[in-house]
Every structure is written in C-alpha cells, then in structure tokens.
Coordinates of C-alpha atoms in Angstrom, one line a residue:
X1 CA 59.1 58.0 282.2
X2 CA 55.3 57.4 282.3
X3 CA 53.4 54.5 283.8
X4 CA 51.7 54.1 280.5
X5 CA 55.0 53.4 278.8
X6 CA 55.6 50.5 281.3
X7 CA 52.3 49.0 280.5
X8 CA 52.9 49.2 276.8
X9 CA 56.2 47.3 277.1
X10 CA 55.3 43.7 276.6
X11 CA 58.6 42.3 277.8
X12 CA 57.8 43.6 281.3
X13 CA 54.8 41.3 281.7
X14 CA 52.7 44.0 283.6
X15 CA 48.9 43.7 283.8
X16 CA 46.9 46.7 285.1
X17 CA 44.6 45.9 288.0
X18 CA 43.5 49.5 288.9
X19 CA 44.3 53.1 288.4
X20 CA 43.7 53.5 284.6
X21 CA 43.1 57.3 285.1
X22 CA 46.6 57.7 286.8
X23 CA 48.7 56.3 284.0
X24 CA 50.2 59.7 283.1
X25 CA 52.1 59.7 286.4
X26 CA 55.9 60.0 286.1
X27 CA 58.2 57.3 287.4
X28 CA 61.4 58.7 289.0
X29 CA 62.9 55.4 290.2
X30 CA 62.2 51.8 291.3
X31 CA 62.3 50.0 294.6
X32 CA 61.8 46.3 295.5
X33 CA 60.6 45.6 299.0
X34 CA 58.8 43.2 301.3
X35 CA 58.9 45.3 304.4
X36 CA 55.6 46.1 306.1
X37 CA 56.7 49.8 306.2
X38 CA 59.2 50.8 303.5
X39 CA 58.3 54.5 303.7
X40 CA 61.6 55.5 305.3
X41 CA 63.4 54.3 302.1
X42 CA 61.1 56.1 299.7
X43 CA 61.5 59.7 298.4
X44 CA 58.5 59.8 296.0
X45 CA 57.9 58.9 292.4
X46 CA 59.0 55.3 292.7
X47 CA 57.5 52.2 291.1
X48 CA 57.4 49.8 294.1
X49 CA 57.9 46.1 293.4
X50 CA 56.8 43.6 296.0
X51 CA 56.5 39.8 296.3
X52 CA 53.8 40.3 299.0
X53 CA 55.8 38.6 301.7
X54 CA 54.7 41.3 304.1
X55 CA 51.0 40.3 303.8
X56 CA 49.8 37.9 306.5
X57 CA 46.1 38.5 306.1
X58 CA 43.6 40.8 304.3
X59 CA 43.9 43.5 307.1
X60 CA 47.5 44.2 306.2
X61 CA 46.8 45.6 302.7
X62 CA 45.2 48.9 303.6
X63 CA 47.9 50.1 306.0
X64 CA 50.7 49.1 303.5
X65 CA 49.0 51.0 300.6
X66 CA 48.4 54.0 302.8
X67 CA 52.0 54.3 303.7
X68 CA 53.0 54.1 300.1
X69 CA 50.6 56.8 299.1
X70 CA 51.8 59.1 301.9
X71 CA 55.4 58.6 300.6
X72 CA 54.3 59.7 297.2
X73 CA 55.1 56.6 295.2
X74 CA 53.9 56.5 291.5
X75 CA 52.5 52.9 291.5
X76 CA 52.7 49.4 293.1
X77 CA 53.5 46.3 291.1
X78 CA 52.8 42.9 292.9
X79 CA 54.4 39.7 291.8
X80 CA 52.2 36.6 291.1
X81 CA 55.0 34.1 291.6
X82 CA 54.4 33.6 295.4
X83 CA 50.5 33.8 295.8
X84 CA 49.3 33.4 292.3
X85 CA 46.6 36.1 291.7
X86 CA 47.0 39.4 293.5
X87 CA 44.6 39.4 296.5
X88 CA 41.4 41.3 296.2
X89 CA 42.0 43.2 299.4
X90 CA 45.1 44.8 297.9
X91 CA 43.2 45.7 294.7
X92 CA 40.5 47.4 296.8
X93 CA 43.0 49.2 299.0
X94 CA 44.8 50.6 295.9
X95 CA 41.5 51.7 294.4
X96 CA 40.5 53.4 297.6
X97 CA 43.8 55.4 297.7
X98 CA 43.9 56.0 293.9
X99 CA 47.3 54.1 293.7
X100 CA 47.9 52.4 290.3
X101 CA 48.3 48.6 290.8
X102 CA 50.1 46.2 288.4
X103 CA 50.3 42.5 288.5
X104 CA 53.8 41.1 287.4
X105 CA 53.7 37.8 285.6
X106 CA 55.5 35.0 287.4
X107 CA 57.9 34.6 284.4
X108 CA 59.2 38.1 284.7
X109 CA 62.0 38.9 287.3
X110 CA 61.8 42.0 289.3
X111 CA 65.4 42.7 288.1
X112 CA 64.2 42.9 284.5
X113 CA 61.7 45.6 285.4
X114 CA 64.3 47.5 287.6
X115 CA 66.9 47.5 284.8
X116 CA 64.3 48.8 282.3
X117 CA 63.1 51.6 284.5
X118 CA 66.6 52.7 285.5
X119 CA 67.7 52.7 281.9
X120 CA 64.7 54.8 280.8
X121 CA 64.9 57.3 283.6
X122 CA 68.6 57.9 283.5
X123 CA 69.7 57.3 280.0
X124 CA 66.9 58.6 277.8
X125 CA 65.9 61.8 279.6
X126 CA 68.2 63.9 277.4
X127 CA 66.3 62.6 274.4
X128 CA 63.0 63.3 276.1
X129 CA 64.1 66.8 276.8
X130 CA 65.0 67.4 273.2
X131 CA 61.5 66.4 272.2
X132 CA 60.0 68.6 274.9
X133 CA 61.9 71.6 273.8
X134 CA 61.2 71.1 270.1
X135 CA 57.5 70.4 270.8
X136 CA 57.0 73.6 272.8
X137 CA 59.4 76.1 271.1
X138 CA 56.6 77.5 268.9
X139 CA 54.3 77.7 271.9
X140 CA 56.8 80.0 273.7
X141 CA 57.4 82.2 270.7
X142 CA 53.9 82.5 269.2
X143 CA 52.8 85.3 271.5
X144 CA 51.1 85.8 274.9
X145 CA 49.0 82.7 274.5
X146 CA 52.2 80.6 274.9
X147 CA 51.9 80.8 278.6
X148 CA 55.2 82.3 279.6
X149 CA 58.0 80.5 281.4
X150 CA 55.6 78.5 283.6
X151 CA 54.8 76.4 280.5
X152 CA 58.4 75.1 279.9
X153 CA 59.0 74.7 283.7
X154 CA 55.9 72.5 284.0
X155 CA 57.3 70.4 281.2
X156 CA 60.6 70.1 283.0
X157 CA 58.7 68.9 286.0
X158 CA 56.2 66.5 284.4
X159 CA 58.4 65.0 281.7
X160 CA 61.8 65.1 283.3
X161 CA 61.1 65.3 287.1
X162 CA 63.2 68.4 287.4
X163 CA 62.1 71.0 289.9
X164 CA 63.0 74.4 288.5
X165 CA 62.3 78.1 289.1
X166 CA 63.1 81.4 287.2
X167 CA 64.5 84.1 289.5
X168 CA 65.3 87.7 289.0
X169 CA 68.8 89.0 289.9
X170 CA 67.5 90.2 293.3
X171 CA 66.0 86.8 294.1
X172 CA 62.4 87.5 293.3
X173 CA 60.5 84.4 292.0
X174 CA 59.3 85.0 288.5
X175 CA 58.0 81.5 287.7
X176 CA 58.1 78.0 289.1
X177 CA 56.8 74.6 287.9
X178 CA 53.8 73.0 289.4
X179 CA 56.0 70.0 290.1
X180 CA 58.3 72.2 292.2
X181 CA 55.7 72.3 294.9
X182 CA 55.5 75.2 297.3
X183 CA 57.4 78.4 296.5
X184 CA 61.0 78.5 297.5
X185 CA 61.6 80.4 300.8
X186 CA 62.6 84.0 300.2
X187 CA 65.9 83.4 302.0
X188 CA 66.8 80.5 299.6
X189 CA 65.9 82.7 296.5
X190 CA 68.1 85.5 297.7
X191 CA 71.0 83.1 298.4
X192 CA 70.7 81.5 295.0
X193 CA 70.7 84.9 293.3
X194 CA 73.7 85.9 295.3
X195 CA 75.6 82.8 294.4
X196 CA 74.7 83.2 290.8
X197 CA 75.8 86.8 290.7
X198 CA 79.0 86.1 292.5
X199 CA 79.9 83.3 290.1
X200 CA 79.1 85.4 287.1
X201 CA 81.3 88.2 288.3
X202 CA 84.3 85.8 288.5
X203 CA 83.8 85.1 284.8
X204 CA 82.9 81.4 285.3
X205 CA 80.5 80.0 282.7
X206 CA 77.2 78.5 283.8
X207 CA 75.7 76.4 285.0
X208 CA 76.9 77.3 288.5
X209 CA 76.5 74.5 291.0
X210 CA 75.8 75.4 294.6
X211 CA 74.4 73.9 297.8
X212 CA 71.9 75.7 299.9
X213 CA 70.6 74.2 303.2
X214 CA 71.9 70.8 302.0
X215 CA 70.2 70.9 298.6
X216 CA 72.1 70.9 295.3
X217 CA 71.1 73.5 292.7
X218 CA 72.4 74.2 289.2
X219 CA 72.0 77.9 288.1
X220 CA 71.7 78.7 284.4
X221 CA 71.8 82.4 283.2
X222 CA 68.8 83.6 281.2
X223 CA 70.1 86.2 278.8
X224 CA 68.2 88.4 276.4
X225 CA 67.5 86.5 273.2
X226 CA 67.9 89.8 271.3
X227 CA 71.4 90.3 272.6
X228 CA 74.3 88.4 271.1
X229 CA 77.1 87.2 273.5
X230 CA 79.4 89.7 272.0
X231 CA 77.0 92.7 272.5
X232 CA 77.9 93.2 276.1
X233 CA 81.6 94.2 276.2
X234 CA 81.7 94.0 280.0
X235 CA 79.9 91.6 282.3
X236 CA 79.0 94.5 284.5
X237 CA 76.6 95.9 281.9
X238 CA 74.2 93.0 282.3
X239 CA 75.0 91.0 285.5
X240 CA 72.4 92.9 287.5
X241 CA 69.6 92.5 285.0
X242 CA 69.8 88.9 283.7
X243 CA 67.3 86.4 285.0
X244 CA 68.5 82.9 286.1
X245 CA 67.0 79.4 285.9
X246 CA 67.5 77.4 289.1
X247 CA 67.2 73.7 288.8
X248 CA 67.2 71.4 291.9
X249 CA 69.9 69.0 290.6
X250 CA 73.6 68.8 290.4
X251 CA 74.5 69.2 286.7
X252 CA 78.1 68.2 287.2
X253 CA 77.6 64.7 285.9
X254 CA 75.1 65.6 283.1
X255 CA 76.1 64.7 279.5
X256 CA 76.8 67.5 277.1
X257 CA 73.6 66.9 275.3
X258 CA 71.5 67.6 278.4
X259 CA 73.5 70.7 279.2
X260 CA 72.9 72.0 275.6
X261 CA 69.2 71.3 275.9
X262 CA 68.9 73.2 279.2
X263 CA 70.6 76.1 277.5
X264 CA 67.8 75.8 274.9
X265 CA 65.3 76.0 277.7
X266 CA 66.8 79.2 278.9
X267 CA 66.5 80.6 275.4
X268 CA 62.8 79.9 275.5
X269 CA 62.4 81.7 278.8
X270 CA 64.4 84.6 277.4
X271 CA 61.6 85.2 274.9
X272 CA 59.3 86.1 277.8
X273 CA 62.0 88.4 279.3
X274 CA 62.2 90.2 276.0
X275 CA 58.4 90.5 275.9
X276 CA 58.5 92.0 279.3
X277 CA 61.2 94.5 278.4
X278 CA 59.2 95.6 275.3
X279 CA 56.2 96.2 277.5
X280 CA 58.2 98.6 279.6
X281 CA 59.1 100.9 276.7
X282 CA 56.0 103.0 277.0
X283 CA 56.4 103.5 280.8
X284 CA 60.1 104.4 280.3
X285 CA 59.3 107.0 277.7
X286 CA 56.6 108.5 280.0
X287 CA 59.1 108.8 282.8
X288 CA 61.8 110.3 280.5
X289 CA 59.4 113.0 279.2
X290 CA 58.3 114.0 282.8
X291 CA 61.9 114.0 284.0
X292 CA 63.0 116.3 281.2
X293 CA 60.1 118.7 281.9
X294 CA 60.9 118.8 285.6
X295 CA 64.6 119.3 285.1
X296 CA 64.2 122.1 282.4
X297 CA 61.8 124.1 284.6
X298 CA 58.7 123.6 282.5
X299 CA 55.5 125.1 283.7
X300 CA 53.6 123.1 286.3
X301 CA 50.5 123.0 284.0
X302 CA 52.6 121.3 281.3
X303 CA 54.0 118.7 283.8
X304 CA 50.6 118.1 285.1
X305 CA 49.3 117.3 281.6
X306 CA 52.0 114.7 281.2
X307 CA 51.2 113.2 284.6
X308 CA 47.5 112.9 283.6
X309 CA 48.7 110.9 280.5
X310 CA 50.9 108.7 282.7
X311 CA 48.3 108.0 285.5
X312 CA 46.0 105.8 283.4
X313 CA 48.9 103.8 282.1
X314 CA 50.5 103.2 285.5
X315 CA 47.3 103.0 287.5
X316 CA 44.6 101.7 285.2
X317 CA 41.1 102.2 286.5
X318 CA 42.1 104.7 289.2
X319 CA 39.5 107.4 289.6
X320 CA 41.4 110.1 291.4
X321 CA 44.8 111.6 290.4
X322 CA 47.5 109.8 292.4
X323 CA 50.2 111.2 294.6
X324 CA 53.8 110.5 293.5
X325 CA 57.0 109.6 295.0
X326 CA 60.4 109.9 293.4
X327 CA 63.2 107.4 293.8
X328 CA 66.7 108.1 292.6
X329 CA 69.3 105.4 292.2
X330 CA 72.9 105.5 291.0
X331 CA 75.2 102.6 290.1
X332 CA 78.9 103.5 289.9
X333 CA 81.7 101.2 288.8
X334 CA 85.3 101.8 289.6
X335 CA 87.2 103.1 286.5
X336 CA 84.0 104.7 285.1
X337 CA 84.2 102.8 281.7
X338 CA 80.8 101.2 282.3
X339 CA 77.7 103.4 282.2
X340 CA 75.7 102.8 285.3
X341 CA 72.4 104.4 284.2
X342 CA 70.9 101.4 282.3
X343 CA 71.9 99.1 285.1
X344 CA 70.3 101.4 287.7
X345 CA 67.2 101.6 285.6
X346 CA 66.8 97.8 285.5
X347 CA 67.5 97.5 289.2
X348 CA 64.9 100.2 290.1
X349 CA 62.3 98.4 288.0
X350 CA 63.0 95.3 290.0
X351 CA 63.5 96.6 293.6
X352 CA 60.3 98.8 293.4
X353 CA 58.2 95.6 292.9
X354 CA 56.2 94.4 295.9
X355 CA 58.4 91.6 297.4
X356 CA 55.3 89.3 297.6
X357 CA 54.5 89.8 293.9
X358 CA 55.3 87.0 291.5
X359 CA 55.4 86.7 287.7
X360 CA 57.3 88.5 285.0
X361 CA 55.1 91.7 284.8
X362 CA 54.3 93.0 288.3
X363 CA 56.2 96.2 287.7
X364 CA 53.7 97.7 285.3
X365 CA 52.9 100.6 287.7
X366 CA 56.4 102.0 287.8
X367 CA 58.0 104.3 285.3
X368 CA 61.8 104.6 285.3
X369 CA 64.1 106.9 283.2
X370 CA 67.9 107.1 283.2
X371 CA 70.5 109.6 282.4
X372 CA 74.3 109.0 282.8
X373 CA 74.8 106.9 285.9
X374 CA 71.5 107.9 287.5
X375 CA 68.0 106.4 287.2
X376 CA 64.9 108.2 288.3
X377 CA 61.6 106.4 289.1
X378 CA 58.1 107.9 289.3
X379 CA 56.1 105.8 291.6
X380 CA 52.3 106.6 291.7
X381 CA 50.4 106.2 295.0
X382 CA 46.6 106.2 295.1
X383 CA 45.5 109.6 296.6
X384 CA 43.4 108.0 299.4
X385 CA 46.4 105.9 300.6
X386 CA 48.8 108.8 300.4
X387 CA 46.5 110.9 302.6
X388 CA 46.0 108.2 305.1
X389 CA 49.2 108.3 307.1
X390 CA 51.3 111.4 306.6
X391 CA 55.0 111.1 306.0
X392 CA 55.2 107.3 306.5
X393 CA 53.0 106.6 303.5
X394 CA 54.5 104.9 300.5
X395 CA 58.0 103.6 300.0
X396 CA 60.6 103.5 302.8
X397 CA 64.2 103.5 301.8
X398 CA 65.4 100.8 304.1
X399 CA 62.5 98.4 303.3
X400 CA 63.3 98.7 299.6
X401 CA 66.8 97.2 299.9
X402 CA 66.3 94.9 303.0
X403 CA 65.6 91.7 301.0
X404 CA 67.9 92.4 298.0
X405 CA 71.0 93.7 299.7
X406 CA 72.7 90.2 299.8
X407 CA 72.4 89.3 296.1
X408 CA 73.1 92.9 294.9
X409 CA 76.2 93.1 297.0
X410 CA 77.5 89.9 295.4
X411 CA 76.8 91.3 291.9
X412 CA 78.5 94.6 292.6
X413 CA 81.5 92.6 294.0
X414 CA 84.3 94.9 295.1
X415 CA 84.2 97.5 292.3
X416 CA 80.6 98.7 292.2
X417 CA 78.1 100.6 294.4
X418 CA 74.4 101.1 294.4
X419 CA 73.0 104.2 296.3
X420 CA 69.4 105.1 296.5
X421 CA 67.3 108.0 297.8
X422 CA 63.5 108.2 298.3
X423 CA 61.4 111.4 298.4
X424 CA 58.3 112.1 300.4
X425 CA 54.9 111.8 298.6
X426 CA 53.8 114.9 296.6
X427 CA 50.3 115.5 295.3
X428 CA 50.8 117.9 292.5
X429 CA 53.1 118.8 289.6
X430 CA 54.4 121.8 291.6
X431 CA 55.8 119.5 294.2
X432 CA 57.5 117.1 291.7
X433 CA 60.7 119.2 291.2
X434 CA 61.2 119.4 295.0
X435 CA 60.6 115.7 295.3
X436 CA 63.3 115.0 292.7
X437 CA 65.8 117.2 294.5
X438 CA 64.8 115.7 297.8
X439 CA 65.4 112.2 296.5
X440 CA 68.8 113.3 295.1
X441 CA 69.9 114.8 298.4
X442 CA 68.8 111.6 300.2
X443 CA 70.9 109.5 297.7
X444 CA 73.9 111.7 298.5
X445 CA 73.4 111.0 302.2
X446 CA 73.3 107.3 301.4
X447 CA 76.5 107.6 299.3
X448 CA 78.3 109.0 302.4
X449 CA 77.7 105.7 304.2
X450 CA 79.9 102.6 304.0
X451 CA 78.7 99.5 302.1
X452 CA 78.1 98.4 298.6
X453 CA 74.3 98.9 298.8
X454 CA 73.0 101.9 300.7
X455 CA 69.7 103.9 300.9
X456 CA 68.3 106.9 302.6
X457 CA 64.9 108.5 302.8
X458 CA 63.4 111.9 303.1
X459 CA 62.9 111.4 306.9
X460 CA 66.6 111.7 307.3
X461 CA 67.0 115.0 305.6
X462 CA 66.0 116.9 308.8
X463 CA 69.0 115.5 310.6
X464 CA 72.5 116.8 311.0
X465 CA 73.5 113.8 308.8
X466 CA 72.4 115.8 305.8
X467 CA 75.5 118.0 306.2
X468 CA 78.0 115.2 306.2
X469 CA 78.0 114.2 302.5
X470 CA 78.8 117.8 301.5
X471 CA 82.0 118.1 303.6
X472 CA 85.1 117.8 301.3
X473 CA 86.9 114.5 301.7
X474 CA 90.2 116.1 302.8
X475 CA 88.4 118.1 305.5
X476 CA 86.6 115.0 306.7
X477 CA 89.9 113.1 306.9
X478 CA 91.7 115.9 308.7
X479 CA 88.9 116.4 311.2
X480 CA 88.5 112.7 312.1
X481 CA 92.3 112.1 312.2
X482 CA 92.8 115.0 314.6
X483 CA 90.2 113.7 317.1
X484 CA 90.3 110.0 316.7
X485 CA 93.8 109.0 315.7
X486 CA 95.3 109.5 319.2
X487 CA 92.6 107.3 320.6
X488 CA 93.1 104.6 318.0
X489 CA 96.8 104.5 318.5
X490 CA 96.4 104.3 322.3
X491 CA 93.9 101.4 321.9
X492 CA 96.4 99.7 319.5
X493 CA 99.2 99.9 322.0
X494 CA 97.3 99.3 325.3
X495 CA 94.1 97.5 324.2
X496 CA 92.2 100.1 326.3
X497 CA 89.0 100.3 324.2
X498 CA 88.8 104.0 324.3
X499 CA 86.9 104.3 321.0
X500 CA 84.1 101.9 322.0
X501 CA 84.0 103.7 325.4
X502 CA 83.6 107.0 323.6
X503 CA 80.8 105.6 321.4
X504 CA 78.9 104.2 324.3
X505 CA 79.3 107.4 326.4
X506 CA 77.8 109.5 323.6
X507 CA 75.0 107.0 322.9
X508 CA 74.2 107.1 326.6
X509 CA 73.8 111.0 326.4
X510 CA 76.8 111.4 328.8
X511 CA 75.1 109.4 331.6
X512 CA 77.8 107.8 333.7
X513 CA 75.5 105.2 335.2
X514 CA 73.8 104.1 332.0
X515 CA 77.2 103.9 330.2
X516 CA 78.9 102.0 332.9
X517 CA 76.0 99.5 333.0
X518 CA 76.1 99.1 329.2
X519 CA 79.8 98.4 329.2
X520 CA 79.7 96.3 332.3
X521 CA 82.2 98.6 334.0
X522 CA 82.5 100.2 337.4
X523 CA 81.8 103.9 337.2
X524 CA 85.3 104.7 338.5
X525 CA 86.8 102.7 335.6
X526 CA 84.6 104.5 333.1
X527 CA 85.7 107.9 334.6
X528 CA 89.3 106.9 334.2
X529 CA 88.8 106.0 330.5
X530 CA 86.9 109.2 329.8
X531 CA 89.7 111.2 331.5
X532 CA 92.2 109.4 329.3
X533 CA 90.2 110.4 326.2
X534 CA 90.1 114.0 327.3
X535 CA 93.9 114.0 328.1
X536 CA 94.8 112.5 324.7
X537 CA 92.6 114.9 322.7
X538 CA 92.6 118.0 324.7
X539 CA 88.8 118.0 324.7
X540 CA 86.3 118.2 327.6
X541 CA 83.4 115.7 327.3
X542 CA 81.3 117.8 329.7
X543 CA 81.0 120.5 327.0
X544 CA 78.3 120.2 324.4
X545 CA 80.6 121.4 321.6
X546 CA 83.2 118.8 322.2
X547 CA 80.6 116.0 322.5
X548 CA 79.2 117.1 319.1
X549 CA 82.7 117.1 317.5
X550 CA 83.3 113.6 318.7
X551 CA 79.9 112.5 317.5
X552 CA 80.5 113.9 314.0
X553 CA 84.0 112.5 313.8
X554 CA 82.7 109.0 314.7
X555 CA 79.9 109.3 312.0
X556 CA 82.4 110.4 309.3
X557 CA 85.1 107.8 310.2

C-alpha cells in the first residue's frame, strides 16, 4: 500500500509533518519501537511507529533518523501521547534525510495503525494486482510503445512489493523490475533456470517453488500466447524454449486468486515473447535460403548475392562485408518421436547471444535455420575483427556452452542430448560450404563424447580425435574391451588402481619420475604396476604403438 493511502484514512489520525513529495512510497510492513537503534530488526519498506521514549535530547533525533533511512524504511510516525507535539529537531532531521514523518494523534493506538497496515498489505494485494493487470493489459498488447516485460515487472515491484525477473531457459536475464535492485548473479539465474526445467520435465505444474542460497523463489512458465496448451503434444517440444517468470516469494500459501493473477502476468509477458519470435522470421528465412544454396552446390556468386542481402539485416550500418562462422547444433531425444530441429533452432538463437547482453532482442544479428533434428546458424563477424587474431577469432565451442550447461542438462533430463560444432571464420561465399562441413564434423566429434551437452570446435579437427566418431560402435567396444577389461577386472578384485596408473603414465609421456610424483608412489611401485599392466594385456608400454593403442582405448571407453 502507499503512504498516501494511510494519510487519506481519517480513522488512523495521521498528520503529515514532512515528506509530501515521498507519499508514493510503498509500505511493506509496520514496526513499533522505542529502541535507539532498531535497524537490526528492519528489512526495508516498514512504517516505523515510535512513542519517542528513545529521545533524551535534541541531539538524539538525527542519528535515529539516519539509521532508519539506512535500513530503507518507508516512513516514521511519532506519537503525540507522551510529549505532545512532535519535537522540531525530529522534523528537521526527517526533512534532511527525506524521510516522510507523520504525527499520530494521542487518541489513536499504535495497534490500530498496525492492524490496518497488516490487513491492507496482506489481504488486499490480490485485488490490487487485479487492478494492475487490468490497467496495463492494453499497454502490453498495443505495440512496441507498451514497454515490454519491464513495464509489468515494475508494477509488480512498485504496487505489490514483489521482486521479479524474466529469464530465458538458459538463465539469461531478459527483464527485471527496478524494485528488484541489482541484477541477479549469473549463477543464481542459471540455477533457477535449471530448477525450472527439471521441474517441468517431471510434469509438475507451475509455479515451482525453490530455494537458492537461502532465498525462496516461485517460478512461473511463460508460454507463447499464440500456442494453446494442447498444441504441444510433448513437453520436450517446448521445454527448452519457454521463458520463465521468477518471483522472490514463496507462492505456497498464496490464495487461488493471486496465483490466477500471476498467471495473467505471464500472459502479458508472453506477448513480448511472441513479438520477438515474429521479428526473427526474416532472419530465419535468410538463413534457410543461404543454407539451401550451399547444400545444393549453388554457384559462389549466387551465394554471395544472398549474403550481401543478409549482411545489412544482421549487421546494420556495417561498411565492409563480414566474415562468417557456421555453428551446427543437434538435439536428439530417445525414441525419435519428437523432432529436434525446432528445439535446436531456438537454443542456438539463445546460446549465441553475448552472455552479458540483456533484453528480449539481443539476438538480432544471428540467423538460424533448421532441418530435421539439425539447426545451422550463420554468425557474421566484422571483417576487421576477424582479421585481427587468426584462428582464435569469433566463437569458441567451449565458451558457448560453459554458462548454459547446467540448465540445459536439466531440461534434457535423461532422454535428450545437445551436441554442437563450430567452424572457423571464412571470408567468402566459396568458403561457406567448407565451413558448414567443418562445423558438422566438429559436431560429430562432440557427439562421441559423454554428457548431455557437448561441443567441439574447428581447432580440434587437426587432432586424432577426429577419427574416433567414425569408428563403428561394435569395433570400438571390441577394441576397448580387449585392452581394458583385464585391467578393470584386476582392479575390481585387488583394488590395484591399474587404470588410473595407466592414464597417469600416458599423461606423463612415459616419464617414470613425473608419473611416480603425480601418483605419490615410489618409482619401484610404479614399475611393478606397469609390469602388471603389460602382463595382463600382453602389450609393451615402451613401444609407441602400444602406448597409442592404450591412449585411444581410454579415449573411447
């Protein structure tokens, strides 16, 4: 509730002594105190009631008021029953610190004010929210002038004292209310997104209530307003593309009316999401046209012409023609009944955004197409930047997934995989087909690794690892079993740690001293273990060929 509403309630007997310009402050609670320093019991937003028993002389007023302001209270109300008129020194101190000050008539009990504030703050907020949503529905749906999701989040903060944020499925912050204060830490955003995706995969209905670092949050899904609940036959079709509304509160004890109204808020935010998706249509079409030309072997001149059309759209105002990188992603679900291409497309449009970017439309320089279970992104790089630093320029595979691996792994659960490959930068249409094949090869290298979310870059294609994804599964299993199963069985029976010893020996390039130091073993003990490995496998670890066989077996296991 607002301070102005308190002043307008005659039964409370409040008289304004200062702070007329601050009457739109929100009151979140009430506290009665006569302590000289009550700050330890304040959390911000309170109306503080005091009988002035803490005041011994005029010098006490300024320190008391300063402590209240530092604690973030909404206003101070001083009773007239004890001293009569409120002292001038308190009025001056409140004016100095811009703290609204009320005088409470001697006939009004503090309990009456407390009861009124508590009833208004706790019992009538659902009705307030209904008015808020109704008042601003047209604002959110009337076009770009509506202000986006920030508008409704600011209302949640100013009218209802709810701190709230809109997050993407990867944990990127899309919007936050001014009342929410500083942006949530990236780790908290990622954790909230992971909790939301994990709960959604279990089939539980929102809101999902979680605790992160001791703080309670309620997570509401923000689904496309253009899609009916029945449109998605399988939760996996949308789980990795839906936004979420994170509210710093435990909705477990909220009445049904408030929950319904928060669902209404998510519908307003969904309007902005649909607006963003509509804006991506042109970029998606450009990517699809270029991809089809590249895959069908069109003439470089024709591809170059389409790139010249795409460049101004993706990099407006850029003078020189850009360099390009290609990123290929594949989402695969067990069973194969859910098409992964659209999911991979939405994910690429998200993960290719600068992690520090905020807002609903920072991906307007990325064009992503999809076909089957695969999505392909054309990422333009300014030519000057691309020429600055050779092969390390542009996107790096590991960096793309570093901050989003936790939430995406939760959304993929135990039946989905995301694999991603990144090409080197190319500067012409002639190089685009090679970049596409390079990105696809890198993705297959990533697919050969363990884990739900894996990536590989063009830098890795010069390695022997490139060969591993193309070895048939039955050959891989037979090869690794022949070399490693005897060692695993021996370790199981004798706890000899032959496998870790073998890994350390190869990582130490066969150096007895370095390996022994790394394992904290005497060299003689190490020699005994290596001898046992050779005896069990019939191999000789002094020979390069046998070392390479063991190395590849460990990589494929």
